[in-house]
mmCIF file of N, CA and C in Angstrom:
data_model
loop_
_atom_site.group_PDB
_atom_site.id
_atom_site.type_symbol
_atom_site.label_atom_id
_atom_site.label_comp_id
_atom_site.label_asym_id
_atom_site.label_seq_id
_atom_site.Cartn_x
_atom_site.Cartn_y
_atom_site.Cartn_z
ATOM 1 N N UNK A 1 26.665 20.648 130.656
ATOM 2 C CA UNK A 1 25.439 20.093 130.668
ATOM 3 C C UNK A 1 25.646 18.524 130.824
ATOM 4 N N UNK A 2 25.921 18.134 132.048
ATOM 5 C CA UNK A 2 26.265 16.749 132.359
ATOM 6 C C UNK A 2 25.269 15.776 131.935
ATOM 7 N N UNK A 3 23.928 16.044 131.988
ATOM 8 C CA UNK A 3 22.940 15.075 131.614
ATOM 9 C C UNK A 3 23.093 14.645 130.144
ATOM 10 N N UNK A 4 23.434 15.520 129.284
ATOM 11 C CA UNK A 4 23.575 15.226 127.864
ATOM 12 C C UNK A 4 24.742 14.289 127.668
ATOM 13 N N UNK A 5 25.848 14.539 128.313
ATOM 14 C CA UNK A 5 27.021 13.784 128.114
ATOM 15 C C UNK A 5 26.838 12.352 128.551
ATOM 16 N N UNK A 6 25.970 12.128 129.589
ATOM 17 C CA UNK A 6 25.777 10.797 130.184
ATOM 18 C C UNK A 6 24.657 9.982 129.528
ATOM 19 N N UNK A 7 23.955 10.552 128.597
ATOM 20 C CA UNK A 7 22.806 9.837 128.004
ATOM 21 C C UNK A 7 22.913 9.846 126.497
ATOM 22 N N UNK A 8 22.933 8.625 125.912
ATOM 23 C CA UNK A 8 23.053 8.558 124.453
ATOM 24 C C UNK A 8 22.008 9.249 123.607
ATOM 25 N N UNK A 9 20.787 9.233 124.031
ATOM 26 C CA UNK A 9 19.640 9.933 123.273
ATOM 27 C C UNK A 9 19.945 11.423 123.137
ATOM 28 N N UNK A 10 19.992 12.158 124.296
ATOM 29 C CA UNK A 10 20.230 13.612 124.232
ATOM 30 C C UNK A 10 21.578 13.863 123.625
ATOM 31 N N UNK A 11 22.605 13.152 123.909
ATOM 32 C CA UNK A 11 23.915 13.425 123.364
ATOM 33 C C UNK A 11 23.866 13.244 121.876
ATOM 34 N N UNK A 12 23.225 12.248 121.415
ATOM 35 C CA UNK A 12 23.130 12.011 119.995
ATOM 36 C C UNK A 12 22.334 13.090 119.272
ATOM 37 N N UNK A 13 21.286 13.615 119.878
ATOM 38 C CA UNK A 13 20.505 14.733 119.297
ATOM 39 C C UNK A 13 21.374 16.002 119.216
ATOM 40 N N UNK A 14 22.122 16.290 120.255
ATOM 41 C CA UNK A 14 22.985 17.443 120.218
ATOM 42 C C UNK A 14 24.047 17.296 119.142
ATOM 43 N N UNK A 15 24.701 16.111 119.106
ATOM 44 C CA UNK A 15 25.699 15.866 118.122
ATOM 45 C C UNK A 15 25.152 16.011 116.711
ATOM 46 N N UNK A 16 24.001 15.428 116.467
ATOM 47 C CA UNK A 16 23.409 15.486 115.131
ATOM 48 C C UNK A 16 23.080 16.863 114.684
ATOM 49 N N UNK A 17 22.458 17.654 115.541
ATOM 50 C CA UNK A 17 22.094 19.010 115.130
ATOM 51 C C UNK A 17 23.352 19.895 114.971
ATOM 52 N N UNK A 18 24.333 19.711 115.804
ATOM 53 C CA UNK A 18 25.553 20.512 115.658
ATOM 54 C C UNK A 18 26.347 20.114 114.418
ATOM 55 N N UNK A 19 26.419 18.802 114.154
ATOM 56 C CA UNK A 19 27.177 18.404 112.927
ATOM 57 C C UNK A 19 26.368 18.825 111.676
ATOM 58 N N UNK A 20 25.065 19.023 111.792
ATOM 59 C CA UNK A 20 24.279 19.485 110.676
ATOM 60 C C UNK A 20 24.755 20.867 110.230
ATOM 61 N N UNK A 21 25.276 21.634 111.146
ATOM 62 C CA UNK A 21 25.775 23.015 110.764
ATOM 63 C C UNK A 21 27.041 22.911 109.903
ATOM 64 N N UNK A 22 27.752 21.846 109.945
ATOM 65 C CA UNK A 22 28.995 21.757 109.171
ATOM 66 C C UNK A 22 28.673 21.820 107.645
ATOM 67 N N UNK A 23 27.541 21.369 107.215
ATOM 68 C CA UNK A 23 27.222 21.493 105.750
ATOM 69 C C UNK A 23 27.099 22.900 105.368
ATOM 70 N N UNK A 24 26.480 23.788 106.293
ATOM 71 C CA UNK A 24 26.328 25.163 105.952
ATOM 72 C C UNK A 24 27.692 25.884 105.997
ATOM 73 N N UNK A 25 28.545 25.466 106.994
ATOM 74 C CA UNK A 25 29.895 26.046 107.046
ATOM 75 C C UNK A 25 30.719 25.646 105.838
ATOM 76 N N UNK A 26 30.616 24.400 105.422
ATOM 77 C CA UNK A 26 31.408 23.912 104.286
ATOM 78 C C UNK A 26 30.963 24.620 103.034
ATOM 79 N N UNK A 27 29.683 24.893 102.912
ATOM 80 C CA UNK A 27 29.189 25.698 101.741
ATOM 81 C C UNK A 27 29.760 27.092 101.705
ATOM 82 N N UNK A 28 30.087 27.625 102.890
ATOM 83 C CA UNK A 28 30.673 28.958 102.978
ATOM 84 C C UNK A 28 32.106 28.987 102.420
ATOM 85 N N UNK A 29 32.744 27.852 102.480
ATOM 86 C CA UNK A 29 34.098 27.713 101.944
ATOM 87 C C UNK A 29 33.999 27.847 100.390
ATOM 88 N N UNK A 30 32.985 27.259 99.837
ATOM 89 C CA UNK A 30 32.843 27.305 98.336
ATOM 90 C C UNK A 30 33.689 26.288 97.638
ATOM 91 N N UNK A 31 33.469 26.105 96.358
ATOM 92 C CA UNK A 31 34.251 25.125 95.594
ATOM 93 C C UNK A 31 35.698 25.574 95.428
ATOM 94 N N UNK A 32 36.527 24.641 95.475
ATOM 95 C CA UNK A 32 37.934 24.931 95.272
ATOM 96 C C UNK A 32 38.643 25.485 96.496
ATOM 97 N N UNK A 33 37.936 25.604 97.573
ATOM 98 C CA UNK A 33 38.535 26.045 98.809
ATOM 99 C C UNK A 33 39.402 24.997 99.455
ATOM 100 N N UNK A 34 40.161 25.417 100.441
ATOM 101 C CA UNK A 34 41.080 24.488 101.077
ATOM 102 C C UNK A 34 40.412 23.779 102.254
ATOM 103 N N UNK A 35 39.124 23.816 102.338
ATOM 104 C CA UNK A 35 38.315 23.183 103.363
ATOM 105 C C UNK A 35 38.537 23.754 104.727
ATOM 106 N N UNK A 36 39.098 24.958 104.765
ATOM 107 C CA UNK A 36 39.274 25.679 106.047
ATOM 108 C C UNK A 36 38.223 26.802 106.110
ATOM 109 N N UNK A 37 37.583 26.862 107.223
ATOM 110 C CA UNK A 37 36.557 27.923 107.354
ATOM 111 C C UNK A 37 37.175 29.056 108.163
ATOM 112 N N UNK A 38 37.267 30.223 107.518
ATOM 113 C CA UNK A 38 37.831 31.349 108.190
ATOM 114 C C UNK A 38 36.704 32.211 108.816
ATOM 115 N N UNK A 39 37.056 33.254 109.474
ATOM 116 C CA UNK A 39 36.081 34.112 110.199
ATOM 117 C C UNK A 39 35.106 34.714 109.173
ATOM 118 N N UNK A 40 35.563 35.055 107.961
ATOM 119 C CA UNK A 40 34.626 35.613 106.980
ATOM 120 C C UNK A 40 33.639 34.584 106.569
ATOM 121 N N UNK A 41 33.992 33.324 106.365
ATOM 122 C CA UNK A 41 33.079 32.262 106.135
ATOM 123 C C UNK A 41 32.098 32.017 107.211
ATOM 124 N N UNK A 42 32.576 32.038 108.451
ATOM 125 C CA UNK A 42 31.677 31.827 109.559
ATOM 126 C C UNK A 42 30.660 32.957 109.698
ATOM 127 N N UNK A 43 31.196 34.154 109.525
ATOM 128 C CA UNK A 43 30.238 35.338 109.595
ATOM 129 C C UNK A 43 29.239 35.338 108.453
ATOM 130 N N UNK A 44 29.702 34.825 107.302
ATOM 131 C CA UNK A 44 28.780 34.702 106.187
ATOM 132 C C UNK A 44 27.590 33.803 106.511
ATOM 133 N N UNK A 45 27.883 32.724 107.219
ATOM 134 C CA UNK A 45 26.763 31.797 107.631
ATOM 135 C C UNK A 45 25.893 32.543 108.703
ATOM 136 N N UNK A 46 26.482 33.208 109.574
ATOM 137 C CA UNK A 46 25.765 33.957 110.647
ATOM 138 C C UNK A 46 24.845 34.994 109.952
ATOM 139 N N UNK A 47 25.362 35.652 108.927
ATOM 140 C CA UNK A 47 24.562 36.666 108.198
ATOM 141 C C UNK A 47 23.338 35.971 107.548
ATOM 142 N N UNK A 48 23.412 34.720 107.189
ATOM 143 C CA UNK A 48 22.232 34.029 106.561
ATOM 144 C C UNK A 48 21.299 33.429 107.563
ATOM 145 N N UNK A 49 21.667 33.442 108.865
ATOM 146 C CA UNK A 49 20.773 32.753 109.884
ATOM 147 C C UNK A 49 19.320 33.311 109.918
ATOM 148 N N UNK A 50 19.108 34.618 109.726
ATOM 149 C CA UNK A 50 17.688 35.024 109.705
ATOM 150 C C UNK A 50 16.852 34.268 108.691
ATOM 151 N N UNK A 51 17.448 33.859 107.619
ATOM 152 C CA UNK A 51 16.706 33.083 106.578
ATOM 153 C C UNK A 51 16.726 31.588 106.841
ATOM 154 N N UNK A 52 17.339 31.189 107.910
ATOM 155 C CA UNK A 52 17.493 29.750 108.220
ATOM 156 C C UNK A 52 16.727 29.468 109.542
ATOM 157 N N UNK A 53 15.522 29.896 109.580
ATOM 158 C CA UNK A 53 14.716 29.749 110.787
ATOM 159 C C UNK A 53 14.526 28.334 111.226
ATOM 160 N N UNK A 54 14.283 27.421 110.333
ATOM 161 C CA UNK A 54 14.086 26.000 110.719
ATOM 162 C C UNK A 54 15.310 25.428 111.453
ATOM 163 N N UNK A 55 16.498 25.695 110.854
ATOM 164 C CA UNK A 55 17.718 25.177 111.459
ATOM 165 C C UNK A 55 17.967 25.828 112.846
ATOM 166 N N UNK A 56 17.743 27.136 112.920
ATOM 167 C CA UNK A 56 17.983 27.816 114.189
ATOM 168 C C UNK A 56 16.998 27.277 115.298
ATOM 169 N N UNK A 57 15.767 27.108 114.855
ATOM 170 C CA UNK A 57 14.718 26.593 115.830
ATOM 171 C C UNK A 57 15.071 25.144 116.220
ATOM 172 N N UNK A 58 15.515 24.333 115.321
ATOM 173 C CA UNK A 58 15.910 22.954 115.664
ATOM 174 C C UNK A 58 17.053 22.940 116.665
ATOM 175 N N UNK A 59 18.035 23.854 116.478
ATOM 176 C CA UNK A 59 19.089 23.997 117.463
ATOM 177 C C UNK A 59 18.587 24.398 118.755
ATOM 178 N N UNK A 60 17.663 25.417 118.770
ATOM 179 C CA UNK A 60 17.072 25.894 120.016
ATOM 180 C C UNK A 60 16.409 24.714 120.783
ATOM 181 N N UNK A 61 15.707 23.916 120.040
ATOM 182 C CA UNK A 61 14.911 22.830 120.633
ATOM 183 C C UNK A 61 15.842 21.813 121.346
ATOM 184 N N UNK A 62 16.910 21.426 120.589
ATOM 185 C CA UNK A 62 17.924 20.520 121.192
ATOM 186 C C UNK A 62 18.614 21.122 122.342
ATOM 187 N N UNK A 63 19.009 22.350 122.207
ATOM 188 C CA UNK A 63 19.684 23.055 123.320
ATOM 189 C C UNK A 63 18.817 23.165 124.585
ATOM 190 N N UNK A 64 17.567 23.424 124.385
ATOM 191 C CA UNK A 64 16.632 23.501 125.463
ATOM 192 C C UNK A 64 16.626 22.144 126.281
ATOM 193 N N UNK A 65 16.554 21.067 125.545
ATOM 194 C CA UNK A 65 16.559 19.712 126.185
ATOM 195 C C UNK A 65 17.888 19.437 126.837
ATOM 196 N N UNK A 66 18.962 19.955 126.300
ATOM 197 C CA UNK A 66 20.252 19.696 126.913
ATOM 198 C C UNK A 66 20.433 20.537 128.203
ATOM 199 N N UNK A 67 19.874 21.727 128.206
ATOM 200 C CA UNK A 67 20.033 22.630 129.369
ATOM 201 C C UNK A 67 18.975 22.260 130.460
ATOM 202 N N UNK A 68 17.887 21.768 130.149
ATOM 203 C CA UNK A 68 16.817 21.400 131.130
ATOM 204 C C UNK A 68 17.207 20.123 131.874
ATOM 205 N N UNK A 69 18.165 20.276 132.819
ATOM 206 C CA UNK A 69 18.721 19.167 133.521
ATOM 207 C C UNK A 69 17.742 18.262 134.273
ATOM 208 N N UNK A 70 16.727 18.911 134.860
ATOM 209 C CA UNK A 70 15.745 18.132 135.676
ATOM 210 C C UNK A 70 14.509 17.744 134.840
ATOM 211 N N UNK A 71 14.521 18.117 133.532
ATOM 212 C CA UNK A 71 13.411 17.656 132.618
ATOM 213 C C UNK A 71 12.066 18.117 133.035
ATOM 214 N N UNK A 72 11.981 19.337 133.612
ATOM 215 C CA UNK A 72 10.674 19.835 134.023
ATOM 216 C C UNK A 72 9.991 20.742 132.988
ATOM 217 N N UNK A 73 10.691 20.890 131.864
ATOM 218 C CA UNK A 73 10.140 21.634 130.754
ATOM 219 C C UNK A 73 10.332 23.135 130.959
ATOM 220 N N UNK A 74 11.258 23.491 131.885
ATOM 221 C CA UNK A 74 11.566 24.905 132.074
ATOM 222 C C UNK A 74 13.071 24.998 132.329
ATOM 223 N N UNK A 75 13.624 26.134 131.974
ATOM 224 C CA UNK A 75 15.039 26.462 132.236
ATOM 225 C C UNK A 75 15.039 27.371 133.460
ATOM 226 N N UNK A 76 15.639 26.880 134.486
ATOM 227 C CA UNK A 76 15.792 27.697 135.740
ATOM 228 C C UNK A 76 17.019 28.622 135.618
ATOM 229 N N UNK A 77 17.124 29.526 136.528
ATOM 230 C CA UNK A 77 18.301 30.397 136.626
ATOM 231 C C UNK A 77 19.577 29.560 136.725
ATOM 232 N N UNK A 78 19.549 28.505 137.523
ATOM 233 C CA UNK A 78 20.740 27.599 137.744
ATOM 234 C C UNK A 78 21.069 26.893 136.472
ATOM 235 N N UNK A 79 20.074 26.340 135.820
ATOM 236 C CA UNK A 79 20.280 25.608 134.542
ATOM 237 C C UNK A 79 20.838 26.588 133.484
ATOM 238 N N UNK A 80 20.333 27.796 133.473
ATOM 239 C CA UNK A 80 20.838 28.753 132.415
ATOM 240 C C UNK A 80 22.276 29.159 132.779
ATOM 241 N N UNK A 81 22.614 29.280 134.039
ATOM 242 C CA UNK A 81 23.956 29.605 134.384
ATOM 243 C C UNK A 81 24.969 28.535 133.935
ATOM 244 N N UNK A 82 24.533 27.252 134.022
ATOM 245 C CA UNK A 82 25.352 26.170 133.546
ATOM 246 C C UNK A 82 25.568 26.295 132.027
ATOM 247 N N UNK A 83 24.577 26.740 131.288
ATOM 248 C CA UNK A 83 24.741 26.954 129.855
ATOM 249 C C UNK A 83 25.835 28.017 129.566
ATOM 250 N N UNK A 84 25.710 29.140 130.335
ATOM 251 C CA UNK A 84 26.688 30.209 130.113
ATOM 252 C C UNK A 84 28.105 29.693 130.500
ATOM 253 N N UNK A 85 28.256 29.023 131.628
ATOM 254 C CA UNK A 85 29.577 28.518 132.006
ATOM 255 C C UNK A 85 30.116 27.547 131.003
ATOM 256 N N UNK A 86 29.273 26.680 130.449
ATOM 257 C CA UNK A 86 29.696 25.704 129.391
ATOM 258 C C UNK A 86 30.074 26.470 128.093
ATOM 259 N N UNK A 87 29.349 27.505 127.721
ATOM 260 C CA UNK A 87 29.597 28.278 126.566
ATOM 261 C C UNK A 87 30.962 28.897 126.657
ATOM 262 N N UNK A 88 31.293 29.403 127.811
ATOM 263 C CA UNK A 88 32.606 30.168 128.016
ATOM 264 C C UNK A 88 33.732 29.228 128.393
ATOM 265 N N UNK A 89 33.364 28.017 128.842
ATOM 266 C CA UNK A 89 34.363 27.039 129.261
ATOM 267 C C UNK A 89 34.948 27.371 130.648
ATOM 268 N N UNK A 90 34.239 28.168 131.357
ATOM 269 C CA UNK A 90 34.644 28.563 132.759
ATOM 270 C C UNK A 90 33.529 29.280 133.364
ATOM 271 N N UNK A 91 33.504 29.391 134.712
ATOM 272 C CA UNK A 91 32.479 30.204 135.361
ATOM 273 C C UNK A 91 32.559 31.617 134.946
ATOM 274 N N UNK A 92 31.358 32.229 134.760
ATOM 275 C CA UNK A 92 31.222 33.638 134.323
ATOM 276 C C UNK A 92 30.224 34.311 135.259
ATOM 277 N N UNK A 93 30.592 35.562 135.654
ATOM 278 C CA UNK A 93 29.649 36.328 136.435
ATOM 279 C C UNK A 93 28.488 36.672 135.609
ATOM 280 N N UNK A 94 27.306 36.138 135.894
ATOM 281 C CA UNK A 94 26.207 36.381 135.040
ATOM 282 C C UNK A 94 25.342 37.641 135.453
ATOM 283 N N UNK A 95 25.764 38.195 136.605
ATOM 284 C CA UNK A 95 25.040 39.451 137.094
ATOM 285 C C UNK A 95 23.525 39.174 137.019
ATOM 286 N N UNK A 96 22.831 40.132 136.350
ATOM 287 C CA UNK A 96 21.377 40.030 136.257
ATOM 288 C C UNK A 96 20.893 39.540 134.910
ATOM 289 N N UNK A 97 21.707 38.829 134.136
ATOM 290 C CA UNK A 97 21.362 38.375 132.817
ATOM 291 C C UNK A 97 20.044 37.626 132.816
ATOM 292 N N UNK A 98 19.872 36.727 133.736
ATOM 293 C CA UNK A 98 18.633 35.942 133.652
ATOM 294 C C UNK A 98 17.382 36.819 133.838
ATOM 295 N N UNK A 99 17.482 37.826 134.686
ATOM 296 C CA UNK A 99 16.381 38.785 134.875
ATOM 297 C C UNK A 99 15.952 39.407 133.574
ATOM 298 N N UNK A 100 16.956 39.738 132.683
ATOM 299 C CA UNK A 100 16.605 40.326 131.400
ATOM 300 C C UNK A 100 16.039 39.302 130.487
ATOM 301 N N UNK A 101 16.401 38.077 130.605
ATOM 302 C CA UNK A 101 15.862 36.997 129.681
ATOM 303 C C UNK A 101 14.444 36.643 130.130
ATOM 304 N N UNK A 102 14.244 36.550 131.410
ATOM 305 C CA UNK A 102 12.936 36.075 131.973
ATOM 306 C C UNK A 102 11.964 37.274 131.975
ATOM 307 N N UNK A 103 11.513 37.604 130.803
ATOM 308 C CA UNK A 103 10.707 38.846 130.663
ATOM 309 C C UNK A 103 9.333 38.810 131.303
ATOM 310 N N UNK A 104 8.783 37.602 131.485
ATOM 311 C CA UNK A 104 7.497 37.529 132.190
ATOM 312 C C UNK A 104 7.673 37.382 133.753
ATOM 313 N N UNK A 105 8.889 37.290 134.172
ATOM 314 C CA UNK A 105 9.186 37.303 135.605
ATOM 315 C C UNK A 105 8.687 36.046 136.333
ATOM 316 N N UNK A 106 8.563 34.953 135.684
ATOM 317 C CA UNK A 106 8.010 33.749 136.374
ATOM 318 C C UNK A 106 9.157 32.899 136.947
ATOM 319 N N UNK A 107 10.448 33.321 136.805
ATOM 320 C CA UNK A 107 11.557 32.583 137.378
ATOM 321 C C UNK A 107 12.130 31.474 136.482
ATOM 322 N N UNK A 108 11.600 31.317 135.299
ATOM 323 C CA UNK A 108 12.121 30.288 134.391
ATOM 324 C C UNK A 108 11.851 30.717 132.952
ATOM 325 N N UNK A 109 12.483 29.932 132.053
ATOM 326 C CA UNK A 109 12.308 30.138 130.652
ATOM 327 C C UNK A 109 11.611 28.922 130.102
ATOM 328 N N UNK A 110 10.430 29.182 129.479
ATOM 329 C CA UNK A 110 9.701 28.083 128.796
ATOM 330 C C UNK A 110 10.408 27.734 127.494
ATOM 331 N N UNK A 111 9.985 26.623 126.872
ATOM 332 C CA UNK A 111 10.594 26.193 125.619
ATOM 333 C C UNK A 111 10.457 27.320 124.567
ATOM 334 N N UNK A 112 9.219 27.964 124.535
ATOM 335 C CA UNK A 112 9.016 28.984 123.562
ATOM 336 C C UNK A 112 9.827 30.253 123.844
ATOM 337 N N UNK A 113 9.937 30.581 125.092
ATOM 338 C CA UNK A 113 10.768 31.734 125.439
ATOM 339 C C UNK A 113 12.241 31.555 125.101
ATOM 340 N N UNK A 114 12.725 30.289 125.406
ATOM 341 C CA UNK A 114 14.095 29.922 125.113
ATOM 342 C C UNK A 114 14.361 29.956 123.559
ATOM 343 N N UNK A 115 13.381 29.456 122.802
ATOM 344 C CA UNK A 115 13.599 29.405 121.387
ATOM 345 C C UNK A 115 13.595 30.787 120.796
ATOM 346 N N UNK A 116 12.727 31.675 121.321
ATOM 347 C CA UNK A 116 12.746 33.112 120.862
ATOM 348 C C UNK A 116 14.070 33.769 121.160
ATOM 349 N N UNK A 117 14.515 33.549 122.435
ATOM 350 C CA UNK A 117 15.810 34.215 122.864
ATOM 351 C C UNK A 117 17.004 33.647 122.113
ATOM 352 N N UNK A 118 16.943 32.286 121.886
ATOM 353 C CA UNK A 118 18.070 31.644 121.150
ATOM 354 C C UNK A 118 18.145 32.164 119.682
ATOM 355 N N UNK A 119 17.018 32.283 119.117
ATOM 356 C CA UNK A 119 16.960 32.812 117.695
ATOM 357 C C UNK A 119 17.441 34.270 117.700
ATOM 358 N N UNK A 120 16.987 35.022 118.679
ATOM 359 C CA UNK A 120 17.427 36.421 118.752
ATOM 360 C C UNK A 120 18.894 36.503 118.968
ATOM 361 N N UNK A 121 19.482 35.643 119.752
ATOM 362 C CA UNK A 121 20.963 35.633 119.992
ATOM 363 C C UNK A 121 21.724 35.477 118.663
ATOM 364 N N UNK A 122 21.210 34.581 117.786
ATOM 365 C CA UNK A 122 21.921 34.315 116.539
ATOM 366 C C UNK A 122 21.597 35.220 115.406
ATOM 367 N N UNK A 123 20.441 36.008 115.535
ATOM 368 C CA UNK A 123 20.034 36.762 114.354
ATOM 369 C C UNK A 123 19.952 38.240 114.624
ATOM 370 N N UNK A 124 19.959 38.740 115.858
ATOM 371 C CA UNK A 124 19.828 40.116 116.139
ATOM 372 C C UNK A 124 21.158 40.923 116.204
ATOM 373 N N UNK A 125 21.122 42.042 115.579
ATOM 374 C CA UNK A 125 22.345 42.953 115.704
ATOM 375 C C UNK A 125 22.109 44.035 116.726
ATOM 376 N N UNK A 126 20.979 43.994 117.446
ATOM 377 C CA UNK A 126 20.661 45.055 118.395
ATOM 378 C C UNK A 126 21.097 44.559 119.791
ATOM 379 N N UNK A 127 22.122 45.216 120.341
ATOM 380 C CA UNK A 127 22.601 44.795 121.677
ATOM 381 C C UNK A 127 21.574 44.966 122.721
ATOM 382 N N UNK A 128 20.537 45.717 122.455
ATOM 383 C CA UNK A 128 19.450 45.864 123.489
ATOM 384 C C UNK A 128 18.428 44.753 123.488
ATOM 385 N N UNK A 129 18.451 43.857 122.454
ATOM 386 C CA UNK A 129 17.582 42.706 122.452
ATOM 387 C C UNK A 129 17.995 41.697 123.522
ATOM 388 N N UNK A 130 17.096 41.246 124.411
ATOM 389 C CA UNK A 130 17.423 40.383 125.502
ATOM 390 C C UNK A 130 18.121 39.065 125.031
ATOM 391 N N UNK A 131 17.772 38.591 123.932
ATOM 392 C CA UNK A 131 18.340 37.304 123.443
ATOM 393 C C UNK A 131 19.880 37.390 123.302
ATOM 394 N N UNK A 132 20.423 38.606 123.116
ATOM 395 C CA UNK A 132 21.897 38.728 122.965
ATOM 396 C C UNK A 132 22.613 38.467 124.246
ATOM 397 N N UNK A 133 21.855 38.313 125.298
ATOM 398 C CA UNK A 133 22.447 37.958 126.603
ATOM 399 C C UNK A 133 22.355 36.413 126.910
ATOM 400 N N UNK A 134 21.852 35.684 125.906
ATOM 401 C CA UNK A 134 21.553 34.275 126.098
ATOM 402 C C UNK A 134 22.781 33.462 126.614
ATOM 403 N N UNK A 135 23.935 33.816 126.119
ATOM 404 C CA UNK A 135 25.176 33.088 126.515
ATOM 405 C C UNK A 135 26.079 33.917 127.384
ATOM 406 N N UNK A 136 25.426 34.859 128.112
ATOM 407 C CA UNK A 136 26.196 35.716 129.078
ATOM 408 C C UNK A 136 26.164 37.131 128.780
ATOM 409 N N UNK A 137 26.706 37.885 129.722
ATOM 410 C CA UNK A 137 26.690 39.366 129.516
ATOM 411 C C UNK A 137 27.504 39.748 128.323
ATOM 412 N N UNK A 138 27.061 40.802 127.684
ATOM 413 C CA UNK A 138 27.819 41.329 126.506
ATOM 414 C C UNK A 138 29.132 41.876 126.999
ATOM 415 N N UNK A 139 30.231 41.676 126.202
ATOM 416 C CA UNK A 139 31.488 42.204 126.566
ATOM 417 C C UNK A 139 32.284 41.306 127.530
ATOM 418 N N UNK A 140 31.777 40.068 127.837
ATOM 419 C CA UNK A 140 32.477 39.201 128.718
ATOM 420 C C UNK A 140 33.810 38.814 128.119
ATOM 421 N N UNK A 141 34.853 39.120 128.866
ATOM 422 C CA UNK A 141 36.265 38.778 128.374
ATOM 423 C C UNK A 141 36.585 37.387 128.672
ATOM 424 N N UNK A 142 37.240 36.729 127.712
ATOM 425 C CA UNK A 142 37.731 35.399 127.940
ATOM 426 C C UNK A 142 39.001 35.489 128.738
ATOM 427 N N UNK A 143 39.165 34.597 129.729
ATOM 428 C CA UNK A 143 40.401 34.614 130.561
ATOM 429 C C UNK A 143 41.424 33.802 129.883
#
């Protein structure tokens, strides 16, 4: 998401919201911990995300702005593909992922659609929920 890296305002918002998650992760370590967050601690925070709607929605809002490269208030197929590639750190075959996300078929994701899908990505255990495709196809292997 090159626009974010090049502009202090959006970059600062992304940094702020992402660093805000460290408090929740640090709490997962608990008192007397060695300040290392293991997979159990991380998954403990993920398990609490359904009750952390405000934090998840704030992250969705910031991510929407970061992904909306042309600032038209919509996430296009191309912009979403950049999100997936950035998430994986490499180009990923997205197949028909966007078609599953764009449930109204208008060719883009509105801010509210994106927020719904982003929240679903972080809170749903149902692989059939479209939000679980938000960061790419399920089962995508890392190279």
